[in-house]
Amino acid sequence: MLGTVHVGTYLAGTLTHAYLAQHWPVYQAERPRPYTLGSAICIATNLALGAGLESWAQPQAWAWAPWAVWTVLLQLVIYVVAADVWFYYAHRLLHDVPSLYRYIHAVHHVQSHPTALEALNAHPLEHVVANLGSAACGVVVATALGLPQCWGGVVLWSGLATWSTCAAHSGVKTLVPGMLGTCERHDRHHRQLRGNYGVGLYAMDAWHGTLL
């Protein structure tokens, strides 16, 4: 289930934003050739880890009980905040340490105007630590705090995080400035190679003064 949602959302996000890029305001009319090999490797990694997680967690059938809705909302709040914190520091470290940027993070920054297709193009080490780490840390935090979680919320988060990643790299402007997944801030990061290190809310960038 987790892998299916991830791949399905990635394909939907890629195709949707590719279409919107032809009919919607974009930052850059001409796009470089997409780098899909790195994305394919990262997707394969996600599928393997997702299958392992499901096997370990043995999730029960998802029931749409009233309490479950509130549980999911609480989960998503925790996941979004935790992801921004984790990704901010991991991402900034990849920029601030020259060797880490040169040998690891430069793989992702091969394009100054990325598209949704290569949103997951990254060095395997970066993908596991920064990308998957930011996606999973909310689950770890909620578990450590003893907060209720349901498998449906984890699956929904997987889809939302994947869609947000595609949108952030799409180059397609949104109608709502600052909306979760908007490309403006992350596209600016790819052009200037600094600032906007977080994801989603960019609260950590606002706190540290790195918001562009």
PDB file of C-alpha atoms in Angstrom:
ATOM      1  CA  MET A   1       0.000   0.000   0.000  1.00  0.00           C
ATOM      2  CA  LEU A   2       2.691   2.494   1.008  1.00  0.00           C
ATOM      3  CA  GLY A   3       4.753   1.880  -2.130  1.00  0.00           C
ATOM      4  CA  THR A   4       1.692   1.973  -4.376  1.00  0.00           C
ATOM      5  CA  VAL A   5       0.599   5.328  -2.980  1.00  0.00           C
ATOM      6  CA  HIS A   6       4.114   6.739  -3.323  1.00  0.00           C
ATOM      7  CA  VAL A   7       4.648   5.666  -6.933  1.00  0.00           C
ATOM      8  CA  GLY A   8       1.086   6.523  -7.942  1.00  0.00           C
ATOM      9  CA  THR A   9       1.378   9.996  -6.438  1.00  0.00           C
ATOM     10  CA  TYR A  10       4.782  10.539  -8.040  1.00  0.00           C
ATOM     11  CA  LEU A  11       3.452   9.622 -11.488  1.00  0.00           C
ATOM     12  CA  ALA A  12       0.327  11.723 -11.006  1.00  0.00           C
ATOM     13  CA  GLY A  13       2.366  14.661  -9.727  1.00  0.00           C
ATOM     14  CA  THR A  14       4.829  14.402 -12.597  1.00  0.00           C
ATOM     15  CA  LEU A  15       2.166  14.215 -15.310  1.00  0.00           C
ATOM     16  CA  THR A  16      -0.046  16.887 -13.740  1.00  0.00           C
ATOM     17  CA  HIS A  17       2.767  19.411 -13.348  1.00  0.00           C
ATOM     18  CA  ALA A  18       4.145  18.611 -16.809  1.00  0.00           C
ATOM     19  CA  TYR A  19       0.730  19.550 -18.206  1.00  0.00           C
ATOM     20  CA  LEU A  20       0.423  22.650 -16.027  1.00  0.00           C
ATOM     21  CA  ALA A  21       3.896  23.783 -17.102  1.00  0.00           C
ATOM     22  CA  GLN A  22       2.523  24.115 -20.636  1.00  0.00           C
ATOM     23  CA  HIS A  23      -0.581  26.072 -19.615  1.00  0.00           C
ATOM     24  CA  TRP A  24       0.398  27.879 -16.417  1.00  0.00           C
ATOM     25  CA  PRO A  25       2.912  30.620 -15.497  1.00  0.00           C
ATOM     26  CA  VAL A  26       6.346  29.122 -14.949  1.00  0.00           C
ATOM     27  CA  TYR A  27       9.697  30.501 -13.845  1.00  0.00           C
ATOM     28  CA  GLN A  28      11.608  29.214 -16.818  1.00  0.00           C
ATOM     29  CA  ALA A  29      10.191  28.533 -20.289  1.00  0.00           C
ATOM     30  CA  GLU A  30      13.034  26.286 -21.376  1.00  0.00           C
ATOM     31  CA  ARG A  31      13.735  23.304 -19.154  1.00  0.00           C
ATOM     32  CA  PRO A  32      16.924  21.233 -19.190  1.00  0.00           C
ATOM     33  CA  ARG A  33      16.780  17.551 -20.035  1.00  0.00           C
ATOM     34  CA  PRO A  34      15.412  15.704 -16.989  1.00  0.00           C
ATOM     35  CA  TYR A  35      17.676  13.422 -15.013  1.00  0.00           C
ATOM     36  CA  THR A  36      15.464  10.404 -14.377  1.00  0.00           C
ATOM     37  CA  LEU A  37      18.041   7.744 -13.371  1.00  0.00           C
ATOM     38  CA  GLY A  38      18.562   9.220  -9.929  1.00  0.00           C
ATOM     39  CA  SER A  39      14.800   9.499  -9.434  1.00  0.00           C
ATOM     40  CA  ALA A  40      14.344   5.873 -10.487  1.00  0.00           C
ATOM     41  CA  ILE A  41      16.963   4.704  -7.973  1.00  0.00           C
ATOM     42  CA  CYS A  42      15.348   6.714  -5.180  1.00  0.00           C
ATOM     43  CA  ILE A  43      11.888   5.359  -6.044  1.00  0.00           C
ATOM     44  CA  ALA A  44      13.237   1.806  -5.944  1.00  0.00           C
ATOM     45  CA  THR A  45      14.726   2.570  -2.528  1.00  0.00           C
ATOM     46  CA  ASN A  46      11.386   3.932  -1.334  1.00  0.00           C
ATOM     47  CA  LEU A  47       9.546   0.832  -2.531  1.00  0.00           C
ATOM     48  CA  ALA A  48      11.969  -1.499  -0.764  1.00  0.00           C
ATOM     49  CA  LEU A  49      11.877   0.433   2.509  1.00  0.00           C
ATOM     50  CA  GLY A  50       8.091   0.872   2.296  1.00  0.00           C
ATOM     51  CA  ALA A  51       7.579  -2.868   1.852  1.00  0.00           C
ATOM     52  CA  GLY A  52       9.884  -3.556   4.781  1.00  0.00           C
ATOM     53  CA  LEU A  53       8.062  -1.035   6.972  1.00  0.00           C
ATOM     54  CA  GLU A  54       4.664  -2.528   6.157  1.00  0.00           C
ATOM     55  CA  SER A  55       5.967  -6.018   6.876  1.00  0.00           C
ATOM     56  CA  TRP A  56       7.334  -4.864  10.220  1.00  0.00           C
ATOM     57  CA  ALA A  57       4.363  -2.712  11.249  1.00  0.00           C
ATOM     58  CA  GLN A  58       1.692  -5.185  10.089  1.00  0.00           C
ATOM     59  CA  PRO A  59      -0.917  -2.401   9.745  1.00  0.00           C
ATOM     60  CA  GLN A  60      -4.533  -3.196  10.527  1.00  0.00           C
ATOM     61  CA  ALA A  61      -7.395  -2.433   8.144  1.00  0.00           C
ATOM     62  CA  TRP A  62      -8.133   1.287   7.962  1.00  0.00           C
ATOM     63  CA  ALA A  63     -11.530   2.218   9.411  1.00  0.00           C
ATOM     64  CA  TRP A  64     -13.074   5.637   8.900  1.00  0.00           C
ATOM     65  CA  ALA A  65     -14.149   6.102  12.497  1.00  0.00           C
ATOM     66  CA  PRO A  66     -14.744   9.710  13.716  1.00  0.00           C
ATOM     67  CA  TRP A  67     -11.827   9.526  16.140  1.00  0.00           C
ATOM     68  CA  ALA A  68      -9.550   8.362  13.315  1.00  0.00           C
ATOM     69  CA  VAL A  69     -10.071  11.655  11.451  1.00  0.00           C
ATOM     70  CA  TRP A  70      -8.745  13.630  14.404  1.00  0.00           C
ATOM     71  CA  THR A  71      -5.907  11.172  14.781  1.00  0.00           C
ATOM     72  CA  VAL A  72      -4.891  11.710  11.157  1.00  0.00           C
ATOM     73  CA  LEU A  73      -5.064  15.504  11.501  1.00  0.00           C
ATOM     74  CA  LEU A  74      -2.846  15.361  14.585  1.00  0.00           C
ATOM     75  CA  GLN A  75      -0.453  13.049  12.758  1.00  0.00           C
ATOM     76  CA  LEU A  76      -0.187  15.383   9.773  1.00  0.00           C
ATOM     77  CA  VAL A  77       0.537  18.424  11.971  1.00  0.00           C
ATOM     78  CA  ILE A  78       3.338  16.554  13.727  1.00  0.00           C
ATOM     79  CA  TYR A  79       4.689  15.133  10.476  1.00  0.00           C
ATOM     80  CA  VAL A  80       4.772  18.498   8.674  1.00  0.00           C
ATOM     81  CA  VAL A  81       6.514  20.318  11.532  1.00  0.00           C
ATOM     82  CA  ALA A  82       9.004  17.504  12.132  1.00  0.00           C
ATOM     83  CA  ALA A  83       9.795  17.249   8.429  1.00  0.00           C
ATOM     84  CA  ASP A  84      10.591  20.947   8.186  1.00  0.00           C
ATOM     85  CA  VAL A  85      12.916  20.790  11.207  1.00  0.00           C
ATOM     86  CA  TRP A  86      14.767  17.655  10.083  1.00  0.00           C
ATOM     87  CA  PHE A  87      15.077  18.625   6.438  1.00  0.00           C
ATOM     88  CA  TYR A  88      16.194  22.160   7.235  1.00  0.00           C
ATOM     89  CA  TYR A  89      19.234  21.108   9.235  1.00  0.00           C
ATOM     90  CA  ALA A  90      20.128  18.157   6.984  1.00  0.00           C
ATOM     91  CA  HIS A  91      19.752  20.269   3.849  1.00  0.00           C
ATOM     92  CA  ARG A  92      21.654  23.230   5.227  1.00  0.00           C
ATOM     93  CA  LEU A  93      24.493  20.950   6.303  1.00  0.00           C
ATOM     94  CA  LEU A  94      24.743  19.662   2.738  1.00  0.00           C
ATOM     95  CA  HIS A  95      25.255  23.250   1.576  1.00  0.00           C
ATOM     96  CA  ASP A  96      27.472  24.540   4.383  1.00  0.00           C
ATOM     97  CA  VAL A  97      30.035  21.717   4.232  1.00  0.00           C
ATOM     98  CA  PRO A  98      31.845  22.017   0.866  1.00  0.00           C
ATOM     99  CA  SER A  99      32.758  18.334   0.595  1.00  0.00           C
ATOM    100  CA  LEU A 100      29.188  17.243   1.280  1.00  0.00           C
ATOM    101  CA  TYR A 101      27.886  19.575  -1.379  1.00  0.00           C
ATOM    102  CA  ARG A 102      30.507  18.630  -3.960  1.00  0.00           C
ATOM    103  CA  TYR A 103      30.265  14.857  -3.622  1.00  0.00           C
ATOM    104  CA  ILE A 104      26.655  14.393  -2.507  1.00  0.00           C
ATOM    105  CA  HIS A 105      24.231  17.312  -2.823  1.00  0.00           C
ATOM    106  CA  ALA A 106      25.527  18.533  -6.190  1.00  0.00           C
ATOM    107  CA  VAL A 107      23.770  15.530  -7.739  1.00  0.00           C
ATOM    108  CA  HIS A 108      20.430  17.104  -6.903  1.00  0.00           C
ATOM    109  CA  HIS A 109      21.520  20.590  -7.968  1.00  0.00           C
ATOM    110  CA  VAL A 110      22.509  19.545 -11.468  1.00  0.00           C
ATOM    111  CA  GLN A 111      19.641  21.771 -12.634  1.00  0.00           C
ATOM    112  CA  SER A 112      18.981  25.369 -11.693  1.00  0.00           C
ATOM    113  CA  HIS A 113      15.371  25.055 -12.931  1.00  0.00           C
ATOM    114  CA  PRO A 114      14.220  21.518 -12.080  1.00  0.00           C
ATOM    115  CA  THR A 115      10.969  19.840 -13.111  1.00  0.00           C
ATOM    116  CA  ALA A 116       8.722  17.455 -11.217  1.00  0.00           C
ATOM    117  CA  LEU A 117      10.146  14.494 -13.123  1.00  0.00           C
ATOM    118  CA  GLU A 118      13.541  14.762 -11.424  1.00  0.00           C
ATOM    119  CA  ALA A 119      12.208  15.891  -8.043  1.00  0.00           C
ATOM    120  CA  LEU A 120      13.640  12.760  -6.434  1.00  0.00           C
ATOM    121  CA  ASN A 121      16.945  12.884  -8.276  1.00  0.00           C
ATOM    122  CA  ALA A 122      19.491  12.765  -5.457  1.00  0.00           C
ATOM    123  CA  HIS A 123      22.543  10.939  -4.184  1.00  0.00           C
ATOM    124  CA  PRO A 124      21.376   7.727  -2.411  1.00  0.00           C
ATOM    125  CA  LEU A 125      22.955   8.844   0.880  1.00  0.00           C
ATOM    126  CA  GLU A 126      21.198  12.197   0.741  1.00  0.00           C
ATOM    127  CA  HIS A 127      17.934  10.534  -0.158  1.00  0.00           C
ATOM    128  CA  VAL A 128      18.030   8.170   2.814  1.00  0.00           C
ATOM    129  CA  VAL A 129      19.246  10.674   5.405  1.00  0.00           C
ATOM    130  CA  ALA A 130      17.626  13.947   4.304  1.00  0.00           C
ATOM    131  CA  ASN A 131      14.579  12.957   2.257  1.00  0.00           C
ATOM    132  CA  LEU A 132      13.419   9.754   3.905  1.00  0.00           C
ATOM    133  CA  GLY A 133      14.666  11.004   7.253  1.00  0.00           C
ATOM    134  CA  SER A 134      12.430  14.069   7.086  1.00  0.00           C
ATOM    135  CA  ALA A 135       9.466  11.953   6.018  1.00  0.00           C
ATOM    136  CA  ALA A 136       9.949   9.420   8.810  1.00  0.00           C
ATOM    137  CA  CYS A 137      11.022  11.614  11.731  1.00  0.00           C
ATOM    138  CA  GLY A 138       7.453  12.699  12.485  1.00  0.00           C
ATOM    139  CA  VAL A 139       6.434   9.073  12.944  1.00  0.00           C
ATOM    140  CA  VAL A 140       9.363   8.584  15.315  1.00  0.00           C
ATOM    141  CA  VAL A 141       8.519  11.735  17.288  1.00  0.00           C
ATOM    142  CA  ALA A 142       4.841  10.787  17.624  1.00  0.00           C
ATOM    143  CA  THR A 143       5.810   7.283  18.711  1.00  0.00           C
ATOM    144  CA  ALA A 144       8.283   8.622  21.287  1.00  0.00           C
ATOM    145  CA  LEU A 145       5.594  10.927  22.711  1.00  0.00           C
ATOM    146  CA  GLY A 146       3.114   8.064  22.874  1.00  0.00           C
ATOM    147  CA  LEU A 147       0.643   9.866  20.607  1.00  0.00           C
ATOM    148  CA  PRO A 148      -2.021   7.874  18.746  1.00  0.00           C
ATOM    149  CA  GLN A 149      -1.242   7.049  15.126  1.00  0.00           C
ATOM    150  CA  CYS A 150      -3.049   5.037  12.492  1.00  0.00           C
ATOM    151  CA  TRP A 151      -1.660   3.455   9.360  1.00  0.00           C
ATOM    152  CA  GLY A 152      -4.032   5.450   7.157  1.00  0.00           C
ATOM    153  CA  GLY A 153      -2.370   8.651   8.353  1.00  0.00           C
ATOM    154  CA  VAL A 154       1.076   7.296   7.480  1.00  0.00           C
ATOM    155  CA  VAL A 155      -0.081   6.331   3.982  1.00  0.00           C
ATOM    156  CA  LEU A 156      -1.776   9.711   3.477  1.00  0.00           C
ATOM    157  CA  TRP A 157       1.400  11.482   4.613  1.00  0.00           C
ATOM    158  CA  SER A 158       3.420   9.469   2.090  1.00  0.00           C
ATOM    159  CA  GLY A 159       1.170  10.708  -0.703  1.00  0.00           C
ATOM    160  CA  LEU A 160       1.136  14.334   0.468  1.00  0.00           C
ATOM    161  CA  ALA A 161       4.909  14.454   0.941  1.00  0.00           C
ATOM    162  CA  THR A 162       5.497  12.973  -2.527  1.00  0.00           C
ATOM    163  CA  TRP A 163       3.067  15.403  -4.168  1.00  0.00           C
ATOM    164  CA  SER A 164       4.614  18.345  -2.325  1.00  0.00           C
ATOM    165  CA  THR A 165       8.087  17.319  -3.544  1.00  0.00           C
ATOM    166  CA  CYS A 166       6.878  17.150  -7.153  1.00  0.00           C
ATOM    167  CA  ALA A 167       5.150  20.528  -6.845  1.00  0.00           C
ATOM    168  CA  ALA A 168       8.194  22.180  -5.263  1.00  0.00           C
ATOM    169  CA  HIS A 169      10.339  21.151  -8.245  1.00  0.00           C
ATOM    170  CA  SER A 170       7.721  21.728 -10.945  1.00  0.00           C
ATOM    171  CA  GLY A 171       8.435  25.355 -11.786  1.00  0.00           C
ATOM    172  CA  VAL A 172       4.674  25.931 -11.857  1.00  0.00           C
ATOM    173  CA  LYS A 173       3.476  28.991  -9.964  1.00  0.00           C
ATOM    174  CA  THR A 174       0.520  28.576  -7.623  1.00  0.00           C
ATOM    175  CA  LEU A 175      -2.476  30.763  -6.991  1.00  0.00           C
ATOM    176  CA  VAL A 176      -1.847  30.826  -3.237  1.00  0.00           C
ATOM    177  CA  PRO A 177       1.587  32.241  -2.287  1.00  0.00           C
ATOM    178  CA  GLY A 178       3.265  30.184   0.384  1.00  0.00           C
ATOM    179  CA  MET A 179       0.938  27.212  -0.146  1.00  0.00           C
ATOM    180  CA  LEU A 180       2.355  23.852   0.905  1.00  0.00           C
ATOM    181  CA  GLY A 181       4.203  22.476  -2.096  1.00  0.00           C
ATOM    182  CA  THR A 182       4.498  25.752  -3.986  1.00  0.00           C
ATOM    183  CA  CYS A 183       7.544  25.958  -6.243  1.00  0.00           C
ATOM    184  CA  GLU A 184       8.477  29.617  -5.831  1.00  0.00           C
ATOM    185  CA  ARG A 185      10.672  29.273  -2.782  1.00  0.00           C
ATOM    186  CA  HIS A 186      12.393  26.045  -3.733  1.00  0.00           C
ATOM    187  CA  ASP A 187      12.928  27.190  -7.307  1.00  0.00           C
ATOM    188  CA  ARG A 188      14.627  30.279  -5.881  1.00  0.00           C
ATOM    189  CA  HIS A 189      16.844  27.982  -3.805  1.00  0.00           C
ATOM    190  CA  HIS A 190      17.926  26.070  -6.926  1.00  0.00           C
ATOM    191  CA  ARG A 191      18.781  29.309  -8.722  1.00  0.00           C
ATOM    192  CA  GLN A 192      20.750  30.939  -5.891  1.00  0.00           C
ATOM    193  CA  LEU A 193      22.099  27.784  -4.170  1.00  0.00           C
ATOM    194  CA  ARG A 194      21.331  29.249  -0.774  1.00  0.00           C
ATOM    195  CA  GLY A 195      18.406  29.965   1.546  1.00  0.00           C
ATOM    196  CA  ASN A 196      14.984  28.280   1.655  1.00  0.00           C
ATOM    197  CA  TYR A 197      16.493  25.096   3.067  1.00  0.00           C
ATOM    198  CA  GLY A 198      13.272  23.818   4.621  1.00  0.00           C
ATOM    199  CA  VAL A 199      10.122  22.278   3.195  1.00  0.00           C
ATOM    200  CA  GLY A 200       6.395  22.916   3.399  1.00  0.00           C
ATOM    201  CA  LEU A 201       5.900  25.739   5.871  1.00  0.00           C
ATOM    202  CA  TYR A 202       9.529  26.988   5.757  1.00  0.00           C
ATOM    203  CA  ALA A 203       9.133  27.925   9.413  1.00  0.00           C
ATOM    204  CA  MET A 204      12.738  27.045  10.155  1.00  0.00           C
ATOM    205  CA  ASP A 205      13.963  29.383   7.416  1.00  0.00           C
ATOM    206  CA  ALA A 206      11.879  32.188   8.868  1.00  0.00           C
ATOM    207  CA  TRP A 207      13.325  31.477  12.328  1.00  0.00           C
ATOM    208  CA  HIS A 208      16.959  31.343  11.162  1.00  0.00           C
ATOM    209  CA  GLY A 209      16.675  34.255   8.748  1.00  0.00           C
ATOM    210  CA  THR A 210      17.353  32.185   5.613  1.00  0.00           C
ATOM    211  CA  LEU A 211      13.961  32.694   3.987  1.00  0.00           C
ATOM    212  CA  LEU A 212      14.303  34.167   0.485  1.00  0.00           C
TER     213      LEU A 212
END
